[in-house]
Every structure is written in C-alpha cells, then in structure tokens.
PDB file of C-alpha atoms in Angstrom:
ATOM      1  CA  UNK A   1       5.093 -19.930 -16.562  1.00 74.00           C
ATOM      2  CA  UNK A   2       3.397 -20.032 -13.328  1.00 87.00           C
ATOM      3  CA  UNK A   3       1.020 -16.971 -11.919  1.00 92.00           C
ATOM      4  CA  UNK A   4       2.518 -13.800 -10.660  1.00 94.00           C
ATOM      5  CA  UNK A   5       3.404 -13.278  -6.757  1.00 95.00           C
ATOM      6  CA  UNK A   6       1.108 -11.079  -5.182  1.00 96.00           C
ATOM      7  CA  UNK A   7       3.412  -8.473  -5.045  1.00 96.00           C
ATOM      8  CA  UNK A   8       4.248  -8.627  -8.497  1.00 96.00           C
ATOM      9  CA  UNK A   9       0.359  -8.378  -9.083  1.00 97.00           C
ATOM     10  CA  UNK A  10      -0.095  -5.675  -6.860  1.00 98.00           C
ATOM     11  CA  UNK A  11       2.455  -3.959  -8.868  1.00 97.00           C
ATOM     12  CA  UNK A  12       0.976  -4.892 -12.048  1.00 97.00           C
ATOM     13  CA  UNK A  13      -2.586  -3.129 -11.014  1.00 98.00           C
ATOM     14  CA  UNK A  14      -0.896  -0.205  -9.586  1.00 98.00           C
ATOM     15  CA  UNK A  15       0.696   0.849 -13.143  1.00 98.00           C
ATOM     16  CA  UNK A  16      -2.261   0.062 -14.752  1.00 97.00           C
ATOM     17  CA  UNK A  17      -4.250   2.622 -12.792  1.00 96.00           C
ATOM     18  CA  UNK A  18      -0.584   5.218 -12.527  1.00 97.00           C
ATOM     19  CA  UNK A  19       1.104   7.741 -14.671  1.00 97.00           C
ATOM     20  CA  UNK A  20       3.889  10.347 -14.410  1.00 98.00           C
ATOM     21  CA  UNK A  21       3.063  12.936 -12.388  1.00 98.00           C
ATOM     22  CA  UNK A  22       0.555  11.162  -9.739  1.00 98.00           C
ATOM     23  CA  UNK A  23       0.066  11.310  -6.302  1.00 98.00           C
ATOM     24  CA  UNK A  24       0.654   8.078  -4.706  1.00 98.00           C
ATOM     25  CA  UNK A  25       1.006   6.627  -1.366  1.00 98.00           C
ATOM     26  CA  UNK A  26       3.228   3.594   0.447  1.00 98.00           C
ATOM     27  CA  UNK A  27       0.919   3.231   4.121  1.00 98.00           C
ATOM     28  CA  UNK A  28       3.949   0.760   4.849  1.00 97.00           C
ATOM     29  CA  UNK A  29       6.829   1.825   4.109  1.00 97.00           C
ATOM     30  CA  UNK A  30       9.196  -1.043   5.373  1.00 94.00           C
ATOM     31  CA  UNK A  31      12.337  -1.761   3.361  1.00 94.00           C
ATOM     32  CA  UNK A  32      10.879   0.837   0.157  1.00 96.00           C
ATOM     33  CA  UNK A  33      10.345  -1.854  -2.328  1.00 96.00           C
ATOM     34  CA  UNK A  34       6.789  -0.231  -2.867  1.00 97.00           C
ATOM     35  CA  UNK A  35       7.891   3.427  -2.550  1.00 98.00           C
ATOM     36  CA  UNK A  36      10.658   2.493  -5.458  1.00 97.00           C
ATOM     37  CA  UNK A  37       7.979   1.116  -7.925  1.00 97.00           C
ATOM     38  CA  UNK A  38       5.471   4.032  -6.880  1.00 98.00           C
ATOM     39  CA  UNK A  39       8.327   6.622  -7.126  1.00 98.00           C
ATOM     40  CA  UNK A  40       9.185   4.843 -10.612  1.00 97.00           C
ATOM     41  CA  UNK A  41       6.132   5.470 -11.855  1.00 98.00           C
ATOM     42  CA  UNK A  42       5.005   9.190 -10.925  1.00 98.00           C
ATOM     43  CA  UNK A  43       8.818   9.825 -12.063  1.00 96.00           C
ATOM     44  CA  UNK A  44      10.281  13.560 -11.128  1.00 95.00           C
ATOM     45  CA  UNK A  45       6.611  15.279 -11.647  1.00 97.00           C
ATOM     46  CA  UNK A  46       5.087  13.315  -8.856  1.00 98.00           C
ATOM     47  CA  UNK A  47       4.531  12.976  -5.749  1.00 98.00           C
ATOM     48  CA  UNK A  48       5.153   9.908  -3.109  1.00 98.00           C
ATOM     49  CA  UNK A  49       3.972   9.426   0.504  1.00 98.00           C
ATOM     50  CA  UNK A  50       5.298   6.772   2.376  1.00 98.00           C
ATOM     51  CA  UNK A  51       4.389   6.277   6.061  1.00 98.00           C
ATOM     52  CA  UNK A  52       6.272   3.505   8.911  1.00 97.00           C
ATOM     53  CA  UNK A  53       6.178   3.669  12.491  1.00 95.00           C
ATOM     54  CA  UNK A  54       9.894   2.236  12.332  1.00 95.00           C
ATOM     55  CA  UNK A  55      13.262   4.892  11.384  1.00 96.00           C
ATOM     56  CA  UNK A  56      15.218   1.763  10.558  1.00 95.00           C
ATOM     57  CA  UNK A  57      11.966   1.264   7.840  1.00 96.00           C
ATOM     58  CA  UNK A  58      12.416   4.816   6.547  1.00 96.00           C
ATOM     59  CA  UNK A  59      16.351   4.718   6.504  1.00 96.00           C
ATOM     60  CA  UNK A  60      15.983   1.405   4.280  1.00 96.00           C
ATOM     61  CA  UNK A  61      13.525   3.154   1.847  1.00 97.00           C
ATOM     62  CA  UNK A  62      15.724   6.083   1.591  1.00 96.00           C
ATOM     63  CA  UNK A  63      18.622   4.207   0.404  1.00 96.00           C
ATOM     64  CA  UNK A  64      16.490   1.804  -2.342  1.00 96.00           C
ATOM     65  CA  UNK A  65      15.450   5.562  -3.850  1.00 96.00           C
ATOM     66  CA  UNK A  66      19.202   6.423  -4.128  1.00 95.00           C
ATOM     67  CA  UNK A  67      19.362   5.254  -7.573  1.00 92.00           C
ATOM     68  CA  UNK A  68      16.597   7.413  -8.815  1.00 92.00           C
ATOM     69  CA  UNK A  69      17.707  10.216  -6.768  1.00 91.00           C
ATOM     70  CA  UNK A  70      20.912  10.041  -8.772  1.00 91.00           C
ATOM     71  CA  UNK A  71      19.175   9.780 -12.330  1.00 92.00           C
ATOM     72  CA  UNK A  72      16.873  13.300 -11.472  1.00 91.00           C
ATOM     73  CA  UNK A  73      13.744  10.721 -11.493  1.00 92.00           C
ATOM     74  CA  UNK A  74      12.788  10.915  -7.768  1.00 94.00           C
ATOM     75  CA  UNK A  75       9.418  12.445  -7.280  1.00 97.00           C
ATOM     76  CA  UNK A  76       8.645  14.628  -4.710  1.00 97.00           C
ATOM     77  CA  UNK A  77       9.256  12.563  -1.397  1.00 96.00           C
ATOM     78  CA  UNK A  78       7.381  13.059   1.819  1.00 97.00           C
ATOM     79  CA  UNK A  79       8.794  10.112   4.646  1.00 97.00           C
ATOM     80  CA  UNK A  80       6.767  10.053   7.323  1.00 98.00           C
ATOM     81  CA  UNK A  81       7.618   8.484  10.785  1.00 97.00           C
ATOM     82  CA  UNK A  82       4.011   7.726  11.209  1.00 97.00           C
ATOM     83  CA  UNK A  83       1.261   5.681  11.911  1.00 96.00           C
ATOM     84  CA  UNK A  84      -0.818   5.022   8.342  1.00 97.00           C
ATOM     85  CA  UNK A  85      -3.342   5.611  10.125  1.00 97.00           C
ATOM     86  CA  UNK A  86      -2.747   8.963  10.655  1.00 97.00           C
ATOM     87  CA  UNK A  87      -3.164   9.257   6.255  1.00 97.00           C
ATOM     88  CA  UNK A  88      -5.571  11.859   5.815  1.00 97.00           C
ATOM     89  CA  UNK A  89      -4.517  14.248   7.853  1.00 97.00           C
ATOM     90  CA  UNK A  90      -0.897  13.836   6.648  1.00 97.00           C
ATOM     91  CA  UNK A  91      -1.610  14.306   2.823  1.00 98.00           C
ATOM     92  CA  UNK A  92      -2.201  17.677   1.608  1.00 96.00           C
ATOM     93  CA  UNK A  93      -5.323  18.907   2.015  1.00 97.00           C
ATOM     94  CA  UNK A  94      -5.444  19.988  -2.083  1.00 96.00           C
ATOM     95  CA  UNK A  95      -4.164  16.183  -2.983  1.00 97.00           C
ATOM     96  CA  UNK A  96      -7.166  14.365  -0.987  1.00 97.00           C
ATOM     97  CA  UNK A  97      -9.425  13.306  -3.586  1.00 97.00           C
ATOM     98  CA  UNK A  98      -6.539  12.930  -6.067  1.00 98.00           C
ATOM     99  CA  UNK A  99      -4.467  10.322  -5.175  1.00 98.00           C
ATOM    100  CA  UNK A 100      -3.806   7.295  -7.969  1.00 98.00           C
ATOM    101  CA  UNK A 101      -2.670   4.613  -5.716  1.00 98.00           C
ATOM    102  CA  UNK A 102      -2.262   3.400  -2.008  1.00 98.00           C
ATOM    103  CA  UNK A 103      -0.213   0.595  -1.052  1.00 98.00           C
ATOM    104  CA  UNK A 104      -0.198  -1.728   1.553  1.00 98.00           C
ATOM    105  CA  UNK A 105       1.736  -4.184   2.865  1.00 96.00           C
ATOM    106  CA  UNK A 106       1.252  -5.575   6.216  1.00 96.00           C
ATOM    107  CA  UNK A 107       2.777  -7.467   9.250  1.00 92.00           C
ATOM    108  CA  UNK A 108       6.431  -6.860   9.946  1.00 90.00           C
ATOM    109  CA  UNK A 109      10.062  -5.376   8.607  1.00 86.00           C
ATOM    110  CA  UNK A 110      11.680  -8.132   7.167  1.00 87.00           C
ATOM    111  CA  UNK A 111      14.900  -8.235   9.406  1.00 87.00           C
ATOM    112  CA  UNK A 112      13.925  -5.906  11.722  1.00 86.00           C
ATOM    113  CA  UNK A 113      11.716  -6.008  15.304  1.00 86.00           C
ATOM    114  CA  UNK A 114       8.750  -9.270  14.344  1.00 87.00           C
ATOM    115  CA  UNK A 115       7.274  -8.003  17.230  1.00 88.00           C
ATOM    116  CA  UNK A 116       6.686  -4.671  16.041  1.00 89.00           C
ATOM    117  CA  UNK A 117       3.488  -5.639  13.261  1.00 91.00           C
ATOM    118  CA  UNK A 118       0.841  -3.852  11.666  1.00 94.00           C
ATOM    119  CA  UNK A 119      -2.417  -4.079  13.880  1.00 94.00           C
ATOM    120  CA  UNK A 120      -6.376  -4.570  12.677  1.00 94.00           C
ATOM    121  CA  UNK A 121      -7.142  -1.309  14.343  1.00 96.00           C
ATOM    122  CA  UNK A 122      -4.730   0.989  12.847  1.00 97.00           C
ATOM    123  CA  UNK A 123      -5.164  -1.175   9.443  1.00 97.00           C
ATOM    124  CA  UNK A 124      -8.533  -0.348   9.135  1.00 98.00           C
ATOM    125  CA  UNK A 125      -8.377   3.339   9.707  1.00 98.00           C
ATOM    126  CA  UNK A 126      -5.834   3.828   7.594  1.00 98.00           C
ATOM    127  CA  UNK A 127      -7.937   1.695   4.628  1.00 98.00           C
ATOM    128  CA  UNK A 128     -10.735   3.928   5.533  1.00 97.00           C
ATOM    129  CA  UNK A 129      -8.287   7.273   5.196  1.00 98.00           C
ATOM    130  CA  UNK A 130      -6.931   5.772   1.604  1.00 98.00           C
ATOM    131  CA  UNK A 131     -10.436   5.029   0.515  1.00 97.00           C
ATOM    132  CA  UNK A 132     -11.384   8.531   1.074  1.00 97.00           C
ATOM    133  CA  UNK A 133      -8.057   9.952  -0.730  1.00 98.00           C
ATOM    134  CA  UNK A 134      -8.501   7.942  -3.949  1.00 98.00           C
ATOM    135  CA  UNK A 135      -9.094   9.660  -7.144  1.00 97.00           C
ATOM    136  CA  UNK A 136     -12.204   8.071  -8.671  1.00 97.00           C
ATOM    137  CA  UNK A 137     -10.771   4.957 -10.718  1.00 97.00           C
ATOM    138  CA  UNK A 138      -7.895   5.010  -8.214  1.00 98.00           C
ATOM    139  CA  UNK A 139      -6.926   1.776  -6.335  1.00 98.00           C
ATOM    140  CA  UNK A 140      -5.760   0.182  -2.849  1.00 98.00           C
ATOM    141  CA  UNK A 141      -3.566  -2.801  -2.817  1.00 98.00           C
ATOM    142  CA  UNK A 142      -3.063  -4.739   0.384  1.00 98.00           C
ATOM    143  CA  UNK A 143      -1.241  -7.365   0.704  1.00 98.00           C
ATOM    144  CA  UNK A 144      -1.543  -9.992   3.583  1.00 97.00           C
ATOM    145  CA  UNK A 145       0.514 -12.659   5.737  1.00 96.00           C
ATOM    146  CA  UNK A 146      -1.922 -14.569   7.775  1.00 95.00           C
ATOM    147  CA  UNK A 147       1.186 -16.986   7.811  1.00 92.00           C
ATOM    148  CA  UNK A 148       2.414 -14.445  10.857  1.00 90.00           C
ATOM    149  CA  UNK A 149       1.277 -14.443  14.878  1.00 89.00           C
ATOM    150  CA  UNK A 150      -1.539 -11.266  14.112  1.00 91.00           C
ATOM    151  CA  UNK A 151      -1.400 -11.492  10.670  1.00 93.00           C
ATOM    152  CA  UNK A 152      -4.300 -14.083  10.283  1.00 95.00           C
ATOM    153  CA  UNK A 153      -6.672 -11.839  12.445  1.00 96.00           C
ATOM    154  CA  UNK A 154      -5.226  -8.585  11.049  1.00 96.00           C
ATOM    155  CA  UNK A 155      -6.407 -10.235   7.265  1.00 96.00           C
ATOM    156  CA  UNK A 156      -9.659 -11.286   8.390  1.00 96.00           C
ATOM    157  CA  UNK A 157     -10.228  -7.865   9.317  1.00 97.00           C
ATOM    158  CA  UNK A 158      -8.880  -6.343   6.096  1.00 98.00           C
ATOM    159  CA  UNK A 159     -11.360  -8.532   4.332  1.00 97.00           C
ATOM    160  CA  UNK A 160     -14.432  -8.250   6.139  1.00 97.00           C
ATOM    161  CA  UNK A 161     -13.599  -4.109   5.464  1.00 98.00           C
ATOM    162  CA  UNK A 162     -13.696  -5.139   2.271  1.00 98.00           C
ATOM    163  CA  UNK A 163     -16.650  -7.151   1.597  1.00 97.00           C
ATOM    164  CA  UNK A 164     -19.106  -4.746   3.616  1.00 97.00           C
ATOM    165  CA  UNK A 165     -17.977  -1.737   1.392  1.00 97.00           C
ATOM    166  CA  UNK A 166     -20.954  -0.596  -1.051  1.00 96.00           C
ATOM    167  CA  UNK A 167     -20.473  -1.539  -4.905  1.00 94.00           C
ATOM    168  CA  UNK A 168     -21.462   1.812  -5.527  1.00 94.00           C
ATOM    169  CA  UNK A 169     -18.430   3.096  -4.123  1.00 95.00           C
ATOM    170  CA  UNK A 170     -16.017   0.757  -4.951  1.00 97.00           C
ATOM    171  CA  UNK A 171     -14.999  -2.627  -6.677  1.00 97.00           C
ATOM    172  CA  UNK A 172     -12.970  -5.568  -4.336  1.00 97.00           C
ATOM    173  CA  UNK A 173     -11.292  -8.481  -5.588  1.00 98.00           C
ATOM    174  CA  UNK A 174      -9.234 -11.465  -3.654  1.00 97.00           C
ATOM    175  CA  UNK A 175      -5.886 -12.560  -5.386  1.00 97.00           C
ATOM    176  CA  UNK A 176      -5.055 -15.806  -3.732  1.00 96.00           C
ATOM    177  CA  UNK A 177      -3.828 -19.620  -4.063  1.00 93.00           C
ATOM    178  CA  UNK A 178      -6.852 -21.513  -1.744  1.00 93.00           C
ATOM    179  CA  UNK A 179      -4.441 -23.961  -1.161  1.00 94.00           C
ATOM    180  CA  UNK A 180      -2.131 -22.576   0.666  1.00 94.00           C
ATOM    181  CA  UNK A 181      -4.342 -21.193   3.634  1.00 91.00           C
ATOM    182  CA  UNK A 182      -1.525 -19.390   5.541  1.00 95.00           C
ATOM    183  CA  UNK A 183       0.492 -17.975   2.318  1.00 95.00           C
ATOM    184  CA  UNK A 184       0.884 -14.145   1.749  1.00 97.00           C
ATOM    185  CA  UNK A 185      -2.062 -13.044  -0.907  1.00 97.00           C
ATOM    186  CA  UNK A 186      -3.806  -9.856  -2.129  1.00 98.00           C
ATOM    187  CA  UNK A 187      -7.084  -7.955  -1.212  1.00 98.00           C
ATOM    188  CA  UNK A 188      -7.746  -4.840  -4.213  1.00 98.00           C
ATOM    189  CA  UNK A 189     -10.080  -2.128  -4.063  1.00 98.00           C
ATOM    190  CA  UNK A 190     -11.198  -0.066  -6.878  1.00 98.00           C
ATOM    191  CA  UNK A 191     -13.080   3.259  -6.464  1.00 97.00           C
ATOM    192  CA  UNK A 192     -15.797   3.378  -9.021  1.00 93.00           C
ATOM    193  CA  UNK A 193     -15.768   6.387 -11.506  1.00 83.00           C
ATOM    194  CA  UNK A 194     -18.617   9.099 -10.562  1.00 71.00           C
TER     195      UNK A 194
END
C-alpha cells in the first residue's frame, strides 16, 4: 500500500481541519493544484486566497478552477499577483484570526522560470503572517524540495521557524522518508485551541 506523498498528506490534514464555508489560503499558488483542493473544500460559501509572484502561475490556477466554476462550486476567489509575504495585509482585515488553512508549497513552477524560487526571507514572513491568520485549531502545511539549488537552505530555514515556535502556541510535526535526504517532504503546524 505504501505511505501517502506529502502532498497527498498535506491534503489529508487540511480536510481534516476544513469545512464548507472556510477561509483558506494557497501562499503559492503555482499551477492551482492546492487552490483546487482548498476551493473544493470551502465549496461556493467560502472563501480562497491564493498568492504567486508569477501571472503564468495565476493563469494556470485559473484554468484548474474552471471545472468548479462551471458546477456553481467555486468559492469566493481572490488571485493575487503577490509576494506571500505580503499575507496579512492582503487578507481582510475581519478574516485575520479566522482562517482554517494555509498552504505552502515551495521552490519553483513546474515548467515555468527554475530560476524564479521561493526564498528563506520571504518564506519566513509569510509563515509568520499565516501563523498569525490561523483560526485557533487551524493549520499550515509546507511542503519542501531541498532536492532544488535554494531549496535545501530555504527548508532548513522553514524548520528551524518551526522548532523555535512556543508549544503554547502551536503544535509542529515533520512528515518525511530519512532516507531519502534530498526528497520533497512536509513541515505542519497546528495552532493550539485557546
């Protein structure tokens, strides 16, 4: 049977932790397989944010919602040719503090510019902005590719945020095969219940 992909994780603790009507957020947009499963899951009552630095990213994530656009499921959309790290002060002010999930999924478009990859800097800010968003019981996923030129520095990063954040405030975990030191895995963060 085999464990599930980190993305298919990811996915898999996202619904958990999402129902219809939610405010959720894609912090890298790239070719919308995220936004789809987000915008599956809030349905026509919620509301998605997804956020790329790239048009071609935001064209390619417009056309995977086309097929709930045509069934009356899409959720309120917001694209947003920005940096993630620019979150906060893109969402809503009266959604901050509500949001049910943030996803992340870093380095490049597949197919597109490799040059053009997410960066520690902007990574961490933008972690920092979705921490402060989440609902309480809400979650991050971020998914990583130290396999990339960046990537391994831009994951180290990710998890040191990680590990230094209190327990009080919220839960981490590391989804990944040890054995395979430069394959894509998972970093989740769970913000405890008040």
């Amino acid at each position: 049977m085999g464990f599930l992909s980190v993305l298919s994780m990811a996915h898999k603790w996202i619904a958990e932790r999402t129902s219809p009507g939610d405010i959720v957020i894609d912090a890298t947009a790239g070719g919308g397989v995220d936004t789809l499963t987000l915008a599956s899951l809030v349905g026509s009552g919620g509301t998605v944010y997804a956020f790329d630095i790239q048009q071609e990213a935001l064209e390619r994530t417009q056309e995977r919602l086309a097929s709930l656009a045509a069934e009356g499921r899409l959720p309120r959309l917001r694209l947003l040719l920005q940096s993630h790290a620019e979150m906060a002060a893109a969402v809503d002010d009266d959604a901050h503090g509500k949001v049910a999930a943030v996803m992340f999924n870093l380095g490049y478009l597949p197919g597109g510019d490799e040059s053009v990859i997410t960066q520690p800097e902007t990574t961490i800010a933008a972690l920092d902005a979705a921490l402060s968003l989440l609902r309480p019981g809400g979650i991050v996923t971020c998914v990583l590719y130290p396999g990339h030129p960046g990537g391994e520095l831009e994951a180290a990063a990710v998890e040191a945020w990680a590990s230094q954040l209190p327990g009080t405030l919220a839960a981490a975990v590391v989804y990944r095969q040890p054995q395979r030191t430069t394959a894509p895995y998972l970093v989740a963060i769970e913000k405890r219940q008040r």
